[in-house]
Tab-separated table of C-alpha atoms in Angstrom:
chain	number	residue	atom	x	y	z
A	1	MET	CA	-5.284	-37.289	-19.841
A	2	GLN	CA	-5.029	-40.812	-19.945
A	3	LYS	CA	-7.705	-41.379	-17.360
A	4	TYR	CA	-9.914	-38.813	-18.596
A	5	GLU	CA	-13.785	-39.928	-19.346
A	6	ASP	CA	-15.916	-38.154	-21.570
A	7	PRO	CA	-19.171	-37.410	-18.841
A	8	HIS	CA	-21.266	-37.651	-22.352
A	9	GLU	CA	-20.135	-41.294	-23.349
A	10	ASP	CA	-23.111	-42.949	-22.455
A	11	ASP	CA	-25.658	-40.429	-24.251
A	12	MET	CA	-23.209	-40.967	-27.370
A	13	ALA	CA	-23.847	-44.425	-27.101
A	14	TYR	CA	-27.275	-44.187	-26.724
A	15	LEU	CA	-27.489	-42.248	-30.061
A	16	HIS	CA	-25.483	-44.609	-31.877
A	17	ALA	CA	-27.873	-47.322	-30.568
A	18	LEU	CA	-30.666	-45.209	-31.733
A	19	HIS	CA	-29.727	-44.723	-35.097
A	20	SER	CA	-28.706	-48.225	-35.494
A	21	ARG	CA	-32.305	-49.270	-35.039
A	22	SER	CA	-32.596	-48.000	-38.614
A	23	PHE	CA	-30.492	-50.310	-40.175
A	24	ASP	CA	-33.331	-52.584	-41.281
A	25	GLN	CA	-35.268	-49.573	-43.144
A	26	TRP	CA	-31.826	-48.242	-44.799
A	27	VAL	CA	-31.576	-51.661	-46.417
A	28	TYR	CA	-35.436	-51.273	-47.444
A	29	GLU	CA	-34.703	-47.957	-49.026
A	30	LEU	CA	-31.441	-49.332	-50.960
A	31	GLU	CA	-33.307	-52.489	-52.284
A	32	ASN	CA	-36.076	-50.167	-53.465
A	33	GLY	CA	-33.696	-48.281	-55.673
A	34	PHE	CA	-32.703	-45.144	-53.257
A	35	ASN	CA	-29.405	-44.140	-52.192
A	36	ILE	CA	-28.869	-42.486	-48.372
A	37	CYS	CA	-27.134	-39.566	-47.259
A	38	LEU	CA	-26.552	-39.539	-43.393
A	39	TYR	CA	-25.772	-35.969	-42.067
A	40	GLY	CA	-25.385	-34.480	-38.889
A	41	PHE	CA	-22.968	-33.373	-35.851
A	42	GLY	CA	-20.207	-35.657	-35.390
A	43	SER	CA	-18.228	-38.621	-36.814
A	44	LYS	CA	-20.538	-41.096	-38.449
A	45	ARG	CA	-17.845	-43.327	-39.564
A	46	ARG	CA	-18.410	-45.987	-37.224
A	47	LEU	CA	-22.307	-45.684	-37.650
A	48	ALA	CA	-21.539	-46.375	-41.538
A	49	GLU	CA	-19.134	-49.286	-40.919
A	50	ASP	CA	-21.642	-50.910	-38.639
A	51	PHE	CA	-24.075	-50.777	-40.955
A	52	ALA	CA	-21.950	-51.860	-43.762
A	53	ALA	CA	-21.354	-54.891	-41.370
A	54	HIS	CA	-25.282	-55.278	-41.122
A	55	LEU	CA	-25.875	-55.190	-44.800
A	56	TYR	CA	-23.134	-57.867	-45.289
A	57	HIS	CA	-24.951	-60.077	-42.923
A	58	HIS	CA	-28.486	-59.602	-44.489
A	59	GLN	CA	-27.275	-59.791	-48.083
A	60	SER	CA	-25.301	-63.099	-47.184
A	61	SER	CA	-28.315	-64.734	-45.417
A	62	THR	CA	-30.896	-63.817	-48.175
A	63	THR	CA	-28.779	-64.957	-51.185
A	64	ASN	CA	-26.292	-67.489	-52.118
A	65	SER	CA	-23.899	-64.860	-53.377
A	66	THR	CA	-21.343	-63.060	-51.756
A	67	PRO	CA	-22.052	-59.304	-51.270
A	68	ARG	CA	-19.558	-56.630	-52.732
A	69	ILE	CA	-19.288	-53.578	-50.573
A	70	VAL	CA	-16.894	-51.389	-51.367
A	71	ILE	CA	-15.487	-48.462	-48.458
A	72	ILE	CA	-14.624	-45.073	-49.728
A	73	ASN	CA	-12.500	-42.730	-47.357
A	74	GLY	CA	-13.531	-39.288	-48.755
A	75	TYR	CA	-11.405	-37.404	-46.052
A	76	ASN	CA	-8.312	-39.254	-47.667
A	77	PRO	CA	-6.295	-36.357	-49.108
A	78	THR	CA	-4.555	-38.649	-51.921
A	79	LEU	CA	-7.900	-40.138	-53.092
A	80	THR	CA	-8.793	-39.652	-56.857
A	81	PRO	CA	-11.523	-40.802	-59.098
A	82	LYS	CA	-9.059	-43.500	-60.616
A	83	ASP	CA	-8.609	-44.823	-57.091
A	84	ILE	CA	-12.479	-45.263	-56.619
A	85	LEU	CA	-13.162	-46.582	-60.162
A	86	THR	CA	-9.790	-49.158	-59.913
A	87	THR	CA	-11.131	-50.429	-56.557
A	88	ILE	CA	-14.297	-51.063	-57.844
A	89	LEU	CA	-13.328	-53.058	-60.702
A	90	THR	CA	-10.598	-54.695	-58.394
A	91	SER	CA	-14.087	-56.237	-56.490
A	92	LEU	CA	-15.523	-57.203	-59.709
A	93	LEU	CA	-12.966	-58.576	-62.188
A	94	PRO	CA	-9.994	-61.356	-61.378
A	95	SER	CA	-6.767	-60.161	-60.481
A	96	SER	CA	-5.252	-61.224	-63.720
A	97	VAL	CA	-7.194	-58.833	-65.372
A	98	LYS	CA	-4.938	-55.454	-66.498
A	99	LEU	CA	-7.161	-52.495	-65.557
A	100	PRO	CA	-6.759	-49.413	-68.129
A	101	ALA	CA	-4.640	-46.225	-66.808
A	102	THR	CA	-7.300	-43.490	-67.079
A	103	PRO	CA	-10.301	-42.905	-65.326
A	104	PRO	CA	-12.480	-42.402	-68.421
A	105	LEU	CA	-11.321	-46.150	-69.473
A	106	LEU	CA	-11.743	-47.441	-66.309
A	107	HIS	CA	-15.613	-46.045	-66.030
A	108	ALA	CA	-16.033	-47.464	-69.495
A	109	LEU	CA	-14.876	-50.827	-68.425
A	110	LEU	CA	-16.720	-50.801	-65.381
A	111	LEU	CA	-20.288	-50.002	-66.917
A	112	THR	CA	-19.187	-53.037	-69.741
A	113	THR	CA	-18.517	-55.589	-66.969
A	114	LEU	CA	-21.905	-54.752	-65.182
A	115	SER	CA	-23.981	-54.800	-68.535
A	116	ALA	CA	-22.412	-57.977	-69.407
A	117	LYS	CA	-22.120	-59.535	-65.993
A	118	PRO	CA	-24.588	-58.043	-63.754
A	119	PRO	CA	-23.893	-59.188	-59.852
A	120	VAL	CA	-26.899	-60.904	-58.527
A	121	ILE	CA	-26.662	-58.397	-55.337
A	122	PRO	CA	-26.001	-54.797	-56.296
A	123	LEU	CA	-22.511	-53.451	-55.377
A	124	THR	CA	-22.683	-50.923	-52.334
A	125	LEU	CA	-20.693	-47.885	-52.121
A	126	ILE	CA	-20.116	-46.900	-48.398
A	127	THR	CA	-18.682	-43.284	-48.909
A	128	HIS	CA	-17.378	-41.658	-46.204
A	129	ALA	CA	-17.510	-37.776	-46.267
A	130	LEU	CA	-19.058	-37.454	-49.471
A	131	ASP	CA	-18.198	-33.763	-49.054
A	132	GLY	CA	-14.422	-34.271	-48.201
A	133	ALA	CA	-11.930	-31.917	-49.800
A	134	PRO	CA	-10.782	-34.892	-52.312
A	135	LEU	CA	-14.252	-35.425	-53.890
A	136	ARG	CA	-15.650	-31.895	-53.879
A	137	ARG	CA	-14.668	-31.176	-57.530
A	138	ALA	CA	-17.667	-31.125	-59.714
A	139	ALA	CA	-16.445	-33.829	-61.952
A	140	THR	CA	-15.685	-36.194	-59.044
A	141	GLN	CA	-19.103	-35.518	-57.700
A	142	THR	CA	-20.642	-36.061	-61.241
A	143	LEU	CA	-18.708	-39.519	-61.616
A	144	LEU	CA	-20.098	-40.554	-58.301
A	145	ALA	CA	-23.636	-39.734	-59.232
A	146	ASN	CA	-23.292	-41.546	-62.197
A	147	LEU	CA	-22.231	-44.590	-60.216
A	148	ALA	CA	-24.962	-44.218	-57.529
A	149	SER	CA	-27.881	-43.832	-60.410
A	150	HIS	CA	-26.402	-47.104	-61.970
A	151	PRO	CA	-29.104	-50.136	-61.041
A	152	HIS	CA	-26.696	-52.678	-59.875
A	153	ILE	CA	-24.991	-50.145	-57.784
A	154	THR	CA	-26.222	-48.497	-54.193
A	155	LEU	CA	-24.458	-45.931	-52.252
A	156	LEU	CA	-24.650	-44.837	-48.823
A	157	ALA	CA	-22.861	-41.736	-47.819
A	158	THR	CA	-21.828	-39.480	-44.920
A	159	ALA	CA	-21.923	-35.949	-44.908
A	160	ASP	CA	-19.774	-33.331	-42.474
A	161	THR	CA	-20.191	-29.764	-43.178
A	162	PRO	CA	-23.826	-28.333	-43.155
A	163	THR	CA	-23.421	-26.698	-46.895
A	164	PHE	CA	-23.035	-30.034	-48.292
A	165	PRO	CA	-26.081	-29.619	-50.815
A	166	LEU	CA	-24.484	-26.847	-52.461
A	167	LEU	CA	-22.210	-29.426	-54.234
A	168	TRP	CA	-24.781	-30.678	-56.667
A	169	ASP	CA	-26.593	-28.651	-59.348
A	170	LEU	CA	-30.177	-30.098	-60.005
A	171	GLY	CA	-29.227	-33.021	-62.523
A	172	THR	CA	-26.334	-34.115	-60.251
A	173	ARG	CA	-28.915	-34.311	-57.394
A	174	SER	CA	-31.566	-35.989	-59.245
A	175	ALA	CA	-29.067	-38.672	-60.362
A	176	LEU	CA	-27.561	-39.325	-56.923
A	177	ARG	CA	-31.519	-40.327	-55.979
A	178	LEU	CA	-30.860	-39.398	-51.959
A	179	LEU	CA	-32.635	-39.805	-49.053
A	180	PHE	CA	-31.503	-37.884	-46.319
A	181	HIS	CA	-31.512	-39.111	-42.559
A	182	ASP	CA	-30.477	-36.719	-39.648
A	183	CYS	CA	-27.651	-38.923	-38.069
A	184	THR	CA	-26.278	-36.583	-35.382
A	185	THR	CA	-23.738	-38.636	-33.228
A	186	PHE	CA	-22.025	-35.823	-31.235
A	187	ALA	CA	-18.998	-38.491	-31.845
A	188	SER	CA	-15.097	-37.059	-32.032
A	189	PHE	CA	-13.859	-37.573	-35.308
A	190	ALA	CA	-10.886	-39.961	-35.349
A	191	PRO	CA	-7.219	-38.858	-36.241
A	192	ILE	CA	-7.784	-40.790	-39.493
A	193	GLU	CA	-10.682	-38.660	-40.539
A	194	LEU	CA	-8.559	-35.237	-39.381
A	195	ASP	CA	-5.428	-33.723	-41.385
A	196	ALA	CA	-2.953	-33.362	-38.267
A	197	VAL	CA	-0.650	-31.181	-40.359
A	198	GLU	CA	-3.781	-28.562	-41.420
A	199	ALA	CA	-5.083	-28.637	-37.952
A	200	VAL	CA	-1.538	-27.429	-36.857
A	201	ASN	CA	-1.226	-25.033	-39.293
A	202	ASP	CA	-4.329	-23.534	-38.479
A	203	LEU	CA	-3.308	-23.295	-35.180
A	204	LEU	CA	-0.042	-21.697	-36.166
A	205	GLY	CA	-1.943	-19.392	-38.051
A	206	ARG	CA	-0.101	-20.730	-41.403
A	207	SER	CA	-3.103	-22.676	-43.132
A	208	GLY	CA	-3.067	-20.256	-46.144
A	209	ARG	CA	0.640	-21.251	-46.971
A	210	ARG	CA	-0.284	-24.668	-47.544
A	211	VAL	CA	-1.728	-26.427	-51.081
A	212	GLN	CA	-4.096	-29.017	-50.875
A	213	GLY	CA	-3.899	-31.020	-54.148
A	214	ARG	CA	-4.476	-30.150	-57.524
A	215	ASP	CA	-7.469	-27.685	-56.441
A	216	GLY	CA	-5.068	-25.859	-54.110
A	217	VAL	CA	-2.340	-25.504	-56.465
A	218	GLY	CA	-4.865	-24.476	-59.174
A	219	PHE	CA	-5.937	-21.666	-56.764
A	220	VAL	CA	-2.503	-20.456	-55.702
A	221	LEU	CA	-1.552	-20.426	-59.486
A	222	ARG	CA	-4.672	-18.128	-60.213
A	223	SER	CA	-3.234	-15.538	-57.893
A	224	LEU	CA	0.240	-15.655	-58.987
A	225	PRO	CA	1.350	-13.539	-62.349
A	226	GLU	CA	1.752	-15.260	-65.569
A	227	ASN	CA	5.595	-15.654	-65.532
A	228	ALA	CA	4.752	-17.645	-62.349
A	229	ARG	CA	2.506	-19.791	-64.054
A	230	GLY	CA	4.745	-20.182	-66.961
A	231	LEU	CA	7.536	-21.419	-64.918
A	232	PHE	CA	5.247	-24.136	-63.135
A	233	ARG	CA	3.917	-24.950	-66.675
A	234	ILE	CA	7.552	-25.581	-67.836
A	235	LEU	CA	8.074	-27.689	-64.316
A	236	VAL	CA	5.485	-29.863	-65.011
A	237	ALA	CA	5.743	-30.460	-68.612
A	238	GLU	CA	9.298	-31.412	-68.077
A	239	GLN	CA	8.671	-33.556	-64.941
A	240	LEU	CA	6.089	-35.743	-67.147
A	241	ALA	CA	8.448	-36.174	-69.884
A	242	ALA	CA	10.909	-37.439	-67.322
A	243	SER	CA	8.515	-40.036	-65.631
A	244	ALA	CA	7.574	-41.057	-69.225
A	245	ASP	CA	11.034	-42.168	-69.911
A	246	LEU	CA	11.319	-44.436	-66.724
A	247	ASP	CA	9.177	-47.645	-66.417
A	248	ASP	CA	5.886	-47.145	-64.527
A	249	ASP	CA	7.026	-49.069	-61.511
A	250	ALA	CA	10.370	-47.168	-61.234
A	251	ALA	CA	8.810	-43.605	-61.533
A	252	ALA	CA	6.359	-44.699	-58.922
A	253	ALA	CA	8.784	-45.520	-56.722
A	254	ALA	CA	11.035	-42.497	-57.140
A	255	LEU	CA	8.072	-40.233	-56.596
A	256	ALA	CA	6.996	-41.993	-53.324
A	257	ALA	CA	10.666	-41.776	-52.236
A	258	GLN	CA	10.684	-38.239	-52.549
A	259	ALA	CA	6.995	-37.403	-51.401
A	260	ALA	CA	6.908	-36.164	-47.588
A	261	ASP	CA	3.993	-38.553	-46.784
A	262	ASP	CA	5.041	-41.850	-47.930
A	263	ASP	CA	2.402	-43.640	-45.521
A	264	ASP	CA	-0.396	-41.206	-47.201
A	265	GLU	CA	1.202	-42.579	-50.757
A	266	ASP	CA	0.209	-46.124	-49.530
A	267	ASN	CA	-3.339	-45.709	-48.276
A	268	LEU	CA	-5.313	-45.464	-51.276
A	269	GLY	CA	-8.608	-44.503	-49.069
A	270	PHE	CA	-10.442	-47.863	-49.287
A	271	ALA	CA	-10.921	-49.745	-45.827
A	272	ASP	CA	-12.368	-52.911	-47.860
A	273	VAL	CA	-8.980	-53.678	-49.834
A	274	PRO	CA	-6.783	-55.885	-47.635
A	275	GLN	CA	-3.387	-54.934	-47.241
A	276	THR	CA	-0.821	-57.169	-49.667
A	277	PRO	CA	1.430	-59.486	-47.529
A	278	SER	CA	4.515	-57.110	-48.664
A	279	LYS	CA	2.950	-54.398	-46.955
A	280	ARG	CA	2.701	-56.273	-43.234
A	281	GLY	CA	5.290	-57.255	-40.708
A	282	ARG	CA	8.275	-58.026	-42.805
A	283	GLY	CA	7.384	-56.671	-45.823
A	284	ALA	CA	6.667	-53.455	-44.200
A	285	LYS	CA	10.166	-53.088	-42.677
A	286	LYS	CA	11.817	-54.137	-46.145
A	287	ALA	CA	9.785	-51.249	-47.902
A	288	ALA	CA	10.701	-48.741	-45.163
A	289	LYS	CA	14.578	-49.858	-45.688
A	290	GLU	CA	14.300	-49.226	-49.274
A	291	ALA	CA	12.767	-45.930	-48.829
A	292	ALA	CA	15.712	-44.918	-46.600
A	293	LEU	CA	18.382	-46.028	-49.234
A	294	PRO	CA	20.103	-42.938	-50.271
A	295	SER	CA	19.391	-40.765	-53.557
A	296	SER	CA	21.888	-42.428	-55.792
A	297	THR	CA	19.987	-45.897	-55.551
A	298	ALA	CA	16.810	-44.473	-57.111
A	299	PRO	CA	16.303	-42.551	-60.110
A	300	VAL	CA	15.310	-38.862	-59.212
A	301	VAL	CA	12.069	-37.940	-61.139
A	302	GLY	CA	12.508	-34.085	-61.437
A	303	VAL	CA	13.984	-31.334	-63.657
A	304	GLU	CA	17.325	-30.318	-63.120
A	305	TYR	CA	17.977	-26.635	-61.711
A	306	ARG	CA	19.822	-25.395	-64.788
A	307	VAL	CA	17.915	-27.166	-67.236
A	308	LEU	CA	14.778	-25.615	-65.874
A	309	TYR	CA	16.303	-21.936	-65.723
A	310	HIS	CA	17.412	-22.245	-69.121
A	311	LYS	CA	14.244	-23.173	-70.335
A	312	ALA	CA	12.474	-20.191	-68.690
A	313	VAL	CA	14.914	-17.954	-69.868
A	314	GLU	CA	14.117	-19.237	-73.689
A	315	GLU	CA	10.390	-18.686	-72.930
A	316	PHE	CA	10.780	-15.092	-71.483
A	317	VAL	CA	9.575	-16.331	-67.883
A	318	CYS	CA	12.224	-14.691	-66.577
A	319	SER	CA	15.628	-12.716	-67.326
A	320	ASN	CA	17.887	-13.534	-64.640
A	321	GLU	CA	18.542	-15.930	-62.137
A	322	MET	CA	17.551	-13.727	-59.058
A	323	GLY	CA	13.935	-13.598	-60.987
A	324	PHE	CA	13.889	-17.257	-61.333
A	325	ARG	CA	14.899	-17.829	-57.546
A	326	THR	CA	12.261	-15.357	-56.381
A	327	LEU	CA	9.292	-17.511	-58.156
A	328	LEU	CA	10.895	-20.651	-57.057
A	329	LYS	CA	10.857	-19.261	-53.457
A	330	GLU	CA	6.931	-18.556	-53.689
A	331	PHE	CA	6.488	-22.289	-55.049
A	332	HIS	CA	8.649	-23.468	-52.050
A	333	ASP	CA	6.609	-21.355	-49.562
A	334	HIS	CA	3.215	-22.771	-50.696
A	335	GLN	CA	4.861	-26.373	-50.778
A	336	MET	CA	3.963	-26.920	-54.489
A	337	ILE	CA	7.369	-27.753	-55.282
A	338	GLU	CA	10.659	-29.541	-53.472
A	339	SER	CA	14.208	-30.069	-54.216
A	340	ARG	CA	17.232	-31.954	-53.241
A	341	LYS	CA	20.787	-33.055	-55.180
A	342	ASP	CA	20.760	-36.305	-57.144
A	343	GLY	CA	23.801	-38.855	-57.134
A	344	GLY	CA	25.577	-36.342	-59.245
A	345	GLY	CA	25.229	-33.151	-56.759
A	346	ALA	CA	22.946	-31.447	-59.241
A	347	GLU	CA	20.057	-30.161	-57.683
A	348	ARG	CA	16.787	-31.180	-58.948
A	349	LEU	CA	13.139	-29.557	-58.769
A	350	TRP	CA	9.886	-31.245	-58.780
A	351	ALA	CA	6.395	-31.139	-58.057
A	352	PRO	CA	5.100	-33.816	-55.091
A	353	PHE	CA	1.925	-34.540	-56.803
A	354	ARG	CA	0.252	-37.629	-58.340
A	355	GLY	CA	0.985	-38.044	-62.477
A	356	ASP	CA	-2.884	-37.442	-63.100
A	357	ASP	CA	-2.803	-34.582	-61.019
A	358	LEU	CA	0.017	-33.074	-62.832
A	359	GLU	CA	-1.633	-33.859	-66.197
A	360	GLY	CA	-4.747	-32.067	-65.501
A	361	LEU	CA	-2.660	-29.193	-63.817
A	362	LEU	CA	-0.904	-28.876	-67.244
A	363	GLU	CA	-4.206	-29.074	-69.112
A	364	GLU	CA	-5.285	-26.111	-67.226
A	365	LEU	CA	-2.105	-24.085	-67.757
A	366	VAL	CA	-2.009	-24.716	-71.285
A	367	GLU	CA	-5.578	-23.424	-71.443
């Protein structure tokens, strides 16, 4: 396998070179107030990043200002609107500025910053997989459309699914102001662009048992009986309350230690944000050692088994422990909850999702 050579490699290189000839045209379109969507079969990640380099050199040579280009990896399963807004603000504001904690406040701060001190060169968003699972929600597409419609922000996005135009209503599509270019490359998707666990589950016929973030949990909960939704609501509410009792840093560290995909948690999905020294070299080894410490050295952000059971009984979610365990098994099967013993030997349960996702789920369950 290591000696295998793709017989179509020369043809794919020709296609890449052919699309690269349009870079100057794309720059002209962005400078005239349009945004760009690249579609077609094959990975367009390399093409988009090559264009980002071309745009950077073009803007650097024509102005005295440093271009600002933010790359958003829409295929990252942990990506959220908060990550997008935080990274954009980080590229505009000094590191000493403390950013708000919620997306609406971050969005408001971004608009205020762009109005008070507009950049000489519009900020460019290079968005891989605009139709990726983390970005498909209507609210996220609306946010991206609002950003793309700002006079000091331009957007170049790639789309990988043939039905991506169905993501937008008329208002969102008008706000995006997209020009579409067929950029078929036939290039294979890099491992970073694919969910390896989901691919294995597809091969094993288990894809229906795995939950993909907040949207996946909501879909599963809608198919479960009312008492199951009630139990999950109690768990999420208690977990958020327990997290609020800890410092933000301690809670983040505890959740990261409990999550199965620590590497995914570290990666916010932005290729243009350099890693801090603490996450390279010795810093990475130190972080790995800290993550490997026993559970007694870090607080467990979760709900004790007996506490959750008694609260479920009080709210008439279940009447006995057998029914309680049956509901928990359904959550475990869909990977919606995880459990482990704390330092005192008590079993604790938690939902392995980000804080803002848990808050959104709680709002939906309460409604």
